[in-house]
Amino acid sequence: MVEECNSPVPGQMMRRPLLISSLLRHADRYFGQREIVSRNEDGSIHRYTWRDCHTRTRRMANALSALGIRMGERVATLAWNGYRHLELYYAVSGSGAVLHTLNPRLHPEQLAWIINDADDKLVFFERSFLPLIAAIAPLCPSVQAFIMLGSRADLPAHASMMTYEELIGAHGGDYTWPVFEEDAASSLCYTSGTTGHPKGVLYSHRSTILHSYSSVMPDAMNISARDCVMPVVPMFHVNAWGLPYTCALAGAKLVLPGCALDGRSLYQLFEEEGVTFSAGVPTIWMGLLDHVRANGLRFSTFKRTMIGGAACPPAMSDAFRDDYGIDVVHAFGMTELSPLATTCTLQAQHMSMTKAEKRRVLQAQGHVLYGVDMKVIDDDGAELPWDGESSGHLMMRGQWVMDSYFKQPPGGALRDGWFPTGDVAVIDADGYMRITDRSKDVIKSGGEWIGSIELENIAMTHEAVRLAACIGVSHPKWDERPLLVVVRKQGAVLDRDTLLGFYEGKIARWWTPDDVVFVDALPIGPTGKVLKNRIREQFRDHRLPTVRA
Ligand code: ADP
């Protein structure tokens, strides 16, 4: 509960609202020559500076107002990580409208549903999405214009829509960023909606800026004016973890990789642009590691990566650290948390530990950033002790934690003032949080919970395993038992019994999966995460060998 305190003496400091436009103004004024490099859809490289970005962004802000966009109205993007998308980030939010980033990997019907729910007035889209736009346009009556991110020459002959470059060309850069309340809405991102309809999370200028301040801190992203940052995490999902804002705040060079996220294309950018820091989900890094391993390559500037969005398998952080000398910061976040809530780095008390002990600490999801508060509770809402063992529902609150979903009444998403993350976690005495599962992924065996993440992490340390997912399948005696679904590395040989034997001594015996199935691939969702609900559907009727006929 926040206690109101009416101080008898008001402070006498300036009150300047925390607005997103101030980030770009700052980057232009103090880091005007720092570069922004983008890879276009056709593979060509676009290069300019924060100053150029600010100029074009003001032109776009003028264009938006000429198109009749008013404060608070939603303007959508269907775009990769690139400079035009970045300009829209600032032009839309900076002018007081709301940037709605759409995930192009969703089905057309789902996209149309989201566009209608958000009541989007404009949709800016990448050229390659023309067929997708043709499919959704008739379903979206609220959209006044679909605008292609390119110039008229890029439009196919039959298409008649407006283009981004024509708008930029038709408007001057004389624009003064409006000043308004910092609590105003700035951007909207929908959760992926793996269960039910997606829900909108509406960020504010204030929450975005406070999240950026906190993200640059040494124990978080540790981004400075000397860094060259490549967000591999998409700008269409949770604002690329805030990096388009954070880099402007810090004055970092920004590298936007476009749509080519395969290992070879990413490696090329890392080396050619001198990337020092990057962030993404584990499945993306797998492709990069495969590429560098297969070709015997090294990184010359890449020093640190943040991995999150799903549990980072220890085998992956070991490979980055031990084989390539790259520091891995494991992070936990979600759309509703802007997204960053915890990051895992060592503290003073860990310095005398052995390498193995440090490695264990660094596997956790980590410590909160200032501005976020967390606790774990039992089914009745009672807070559980920080003993590293008591696992319960993870609750969060803070300056950039969502209060209610889009169109919900205030506080609509909270329970006693806390946001229930839907994750199950433990917290240790040092305040390090470890996710054991998503509530809906937990395997309930004989009234006890088995954490699927731990079982997956162990499987992925086996040299023949590329990817593993563990799900619960029904069992007449135990309710559920773990089934491990595994993708082997190319050419690797591994059978069920060898893999099950690999668990011996690593976990309590009753946690050992009852069975293993080998598959060619696991289903990956629109944000690059393994879709456990699909795997559960696929193996719903799997007959475990431990079930008697
Ligand atoms: P969705 O995956 O539903 O689109 P988000 O992208 O917001 O939603 O993902 C949030 C969820 O991702 C968290 O609730 C948690 O289950 C999972 N997650 C995020 N980071 C981690 C992590 N480091 N370890 C384990 N799970 C994570």
PDB file of C-alpha atoms and ligand atoms in Angstrom, residues 103 189-195 201 203 237-238 241 281-282 307-312 329-339 342 363-366 394 419-424 433-441 453 526-527 529-531, ligand 1:
ATOM      1  CA  ASN A 103       3.327  -8.887 -34.556  1.00  0.00           C
ATOM      2  CA  CYS A 189       1.536  -4.066 -27.249  1.00  0.00           C
ATOM      3  CA  TYR A 190      -0.700  -7.132 -27.206  1.00  0.00           C
ATOM      4  CA  THR A 191       0.251 -10.323 -25.402  1.00  0.00           C
ATOM      5  CA  SER A 192       0.597 -13.247 -27.760  1.00  0.00           C
ATOM      6  CA  GLY A 193      -2.724 -14.730 -26.684  1.00  0.00           C
ATOM      7  CA  THR A 194      -1.761 -18.367 -26.604  1.00  0.00           C
ATOM      8  CA  THR A 195      -4.853 -18.848 -24.444  1.00  0.00           C
ATOM      9  CA  VAL A 201      -0.838  -3.573 -22.536  1.00  0.00           C
ATOM     10  CA  TYR A 203       2.493   1.809 -21.657  1.00  0.00           C
ATOM     11  CA  HIS A 237       7.199  -7.268 -29.260  1.00  0.00           C
ATOM     12  CA  VAL A 238       7.451  -5.280 -26.016  1.00  0.00           C
ATOM     13  CA  TRP A 241      12.768  -4.662 -24.531  1.00  0.00           C
ATOM     14  CA  VAL A 281      15.300 -14.957 -26.730  1.00  0.00           C
ATOM     15  CA  PRO A 282      17.198 -18.270 -26.463  1.00  0.00           C
ATOM     16  CA  ILE A 307      18.946 -13.489 -22.761  1.00  0.00           C
ATOM     17  CA  GLY A 308      15.368 -13.753 -21.576  1.00  0.00           C
ATOM     18  CA  GLY A 309      11.749 -14.142 -22.578  1.00  0.00           C
ATOM     19  CA  ALA A 310      12.145 -17.848 -21.787  1.00  0.00           C
ATOM     20  CA  ALA A 311      14.545 -19.664 -19.488  1.00  0.00           C
ATOM     21  CA  CYS A 312      18.091 -19.528 -20.832  1.00  0.00           C
ATOM     22  CA  VAL A 329      22.867 -11.629 -18.312  1.00  0.00           C
ATOM     23  CA  HIS A 330      19.843 -13.826 -17.766  1.00  0.00           C
ATOM     24  CA  ALA A 331      16.738 -11.657 -17.483  1.00  0.00           C
ATOM     25  CA  PHE A 332      13.086 -12.147 -16.656  1.00  0.00           C
ATOM     26  CA  GLY A 333      10.343 -10.035 -18.057  1.00  0.00           C
ATOM     27  CA  MET A 334       6.963 -10.000 -19.683  1.00  0.00           C
ATOM     28  CA  THR A 335       4.840  -7.696 -21.808  1.00  0.00           C
ATOM     29  CA  GLU A 336       2.974  -6.541 -18.703  1.00  0.00           C
ATOM     30  CA  LEU A 337       6.299  -5.572 -17.064  1.00  0.00           C
ATOM     31  CA  SER A 338       7.529  -3.334 -19.937  1.00  0.00           C
ATOM     32  CA  PRO A 339       9.286  -5.969 -19.952  1.00  0.00           C
ATOM     33  CA  THR A 342      14.865  -8.980 -12.930  1.00  0.00           C
ATOM     34  CA  GLN A 363      21.253 -19.480 -13.868  1.00  0.00           C
ATOM     35  CA  ALA A 364      18.525 -17.821 -11.825  1.00  0.00           C
ATOM     36  CA  GLN A 365      16.248 -15.176 -13.321  1.00  0.00           C
ATOM     37  CA  GLY A 366      17.873 -12.815 -10.860  1.00  0.00           C
ATOM     38  CA  LEU A 394       5.230 -14.754  -8.512  1.00  0.00           C
ATOM     39  CA  PHE A 419       0.265  -8.132 -10.616  1.00  0.00           C
ATOM     40  CA  PRO A 420       0.124 -11.949 -10.790  1.00  0.00           C
ATOM     41  CA  THR A 421       2.702 -12.943 -13.407  1.00  0.00           C
ATOM     42  CA  GLY A 422       1.318 -16.444 -13.942  1.00  0.00           C
ATOM     43  CA  ASP A 423       4.759 -17.838 -13.162  1.00  0.00           C
ATOM     44  CA  VAL A 424       5.851 -20.086 -10.333  1.00  0.00           C
ATOM     45  CA  MET A 433      14.366 -15.216  -8.010  1.00  0.00           C
ATOM     46  CA  ARG A 434      14.302 -18.479  -9.919  1.00  0.00           C
ATOM     47  CA  ILE A 435      11.371 -19.355 -12.170  1.00  0.00           C
ATOM     48  CA  THR A 436      10.467 -22.998 -11.914  1.00  0.00           C
ATOM     49  CA  ASP A 437       7.593 -22.868 -14.376  1.00  0.00           C
ATOM     50  CA  ARG A 438       4.685 -21.037 -15.846  1.00  0.00           C
ATOM     51  CA  SER A 439       1.612 -21.871 -13.740  1.00  0.00           C
ATOM     52  CA  LYS A 440       0.014 -23.497 -16.746  1.00  0.00           C
ATOM     53  CA  ASP A 441       3.122 -25.558 -17.556  1.00  0.00           C
ATOM     54  CA  ILE A 453      12.367 -25.808 -16.778  1.00  0.00           C
ATOM     55  CA  PRO A 526       5.289 -15.667 -32.821  1.00  0.00           C
ATOM     56  CA  THR A 527       7.734 -14.310 -30.262  1.00  0.00           C
ATOM     57  CA  LYS A 529       9.324 -19.166 -27.792  1.00  0.00           C
ATOM     58  CA  VAL A 530       8.602 -22.893 -27.677  1.00  0.00           C
ATOM     59  CA  LEU A 531       4.832 -23.395 -27.625  1.00  0.00           C
TER      60      LEU A 531
HETATM   61  P1  ADP B   1       3.939 -14.285 -24.030  1.00  0.00           P
HETATM   62  O1  ADP B   1       5.076 -15.272 -24.068  1.00  0.00           O
HETATM   63  O2  ADP B   1       2.691 -14.834 -23.413  1.00  0.00           O
HETATM   64  O3  ADP B   1       3.773 -13.512 -25.259  1.00  0.00           O
HETATM   65  P2  ADP B   1       5.632 -12.464 -22.807  1.00  0.00           P
HETATM   66  O4  ADP B   1       6.424 -12.392 -24.048  1.00  0.00           O
HETATM   67  O5  ADP B   1       5.283 -11.243 -22.122  1.00  0.00           O
HETATM   68  O6  ADP B   1       4.318 -13.183 -23.022  1.00  0.00           O
HETATM   69  O7  ADP B   1       6.360 -13.509 -21.898  1.00  0.00           O
HETATM   70  C1  ADP B   1       6.283 -13.499 -20.520  1.00  0.00           C
HETATM   71  C2  ADP B   1       6.562 -14.845 -19.957  1.00  0.00           C
HETATM   72  O8  ADP B   1       7.766 -15.387 -20.496  1.00  0.00           O
HETATM   73  C3  ADP B   1       6.774 -14.828 -18.487  1.00  0.00           C
HETATM   74  O9  ADP B   1       5.556 -14.799 -17.782  1.00  0.00           O
HETATM   75  C4  ADP B   1       7.554 -16.115 -18.261  1.00  0.00           C
HETATM   76  O10 ADP B   1       6.688 -17.243 -18.224  1.00  0.00           O
HETATM   77  C5  ADP B   1       8.393 -16.214 -19.510  1.00  0.00           C
HETATM   78  N1  ADP B   1       9.744 -15.743 -19.259  1.00  0.00           N
HETATM   79  C6  ADP B   1      10.269 -14.557 -19.564  1.00  0.00           C
HETATM   80  N2  ADP B   1      11.571 -14.501 -19.232  1.00  0.00           N
HETATM   81  C7  ADP B   1      11.878 -15.698 -18.685  1.00  0.00           C
HETATM   82  C8  ADP B   1      13.062 -16.279 -18.131  1.00  0.00           C
HETATM   83  N3  ADP B   1      14.213 -15.646 -18.100  1.00  0.00           N
HETATM   84  N4  ADP B   1      12.972 -17.526 -17.638  1.00  0.00           N
HETATM   85  C9  ADP B   1      11.820 -18.220 -17.675  1.00  0.00           C
HETATM   86  N5  ADP B   1      10.686 -17.734 -18.193  1.00  0.00           N
HETATM   87  C10 ADP B   1      10.702 -16.488 -18.692  1.00  0.00           C
END
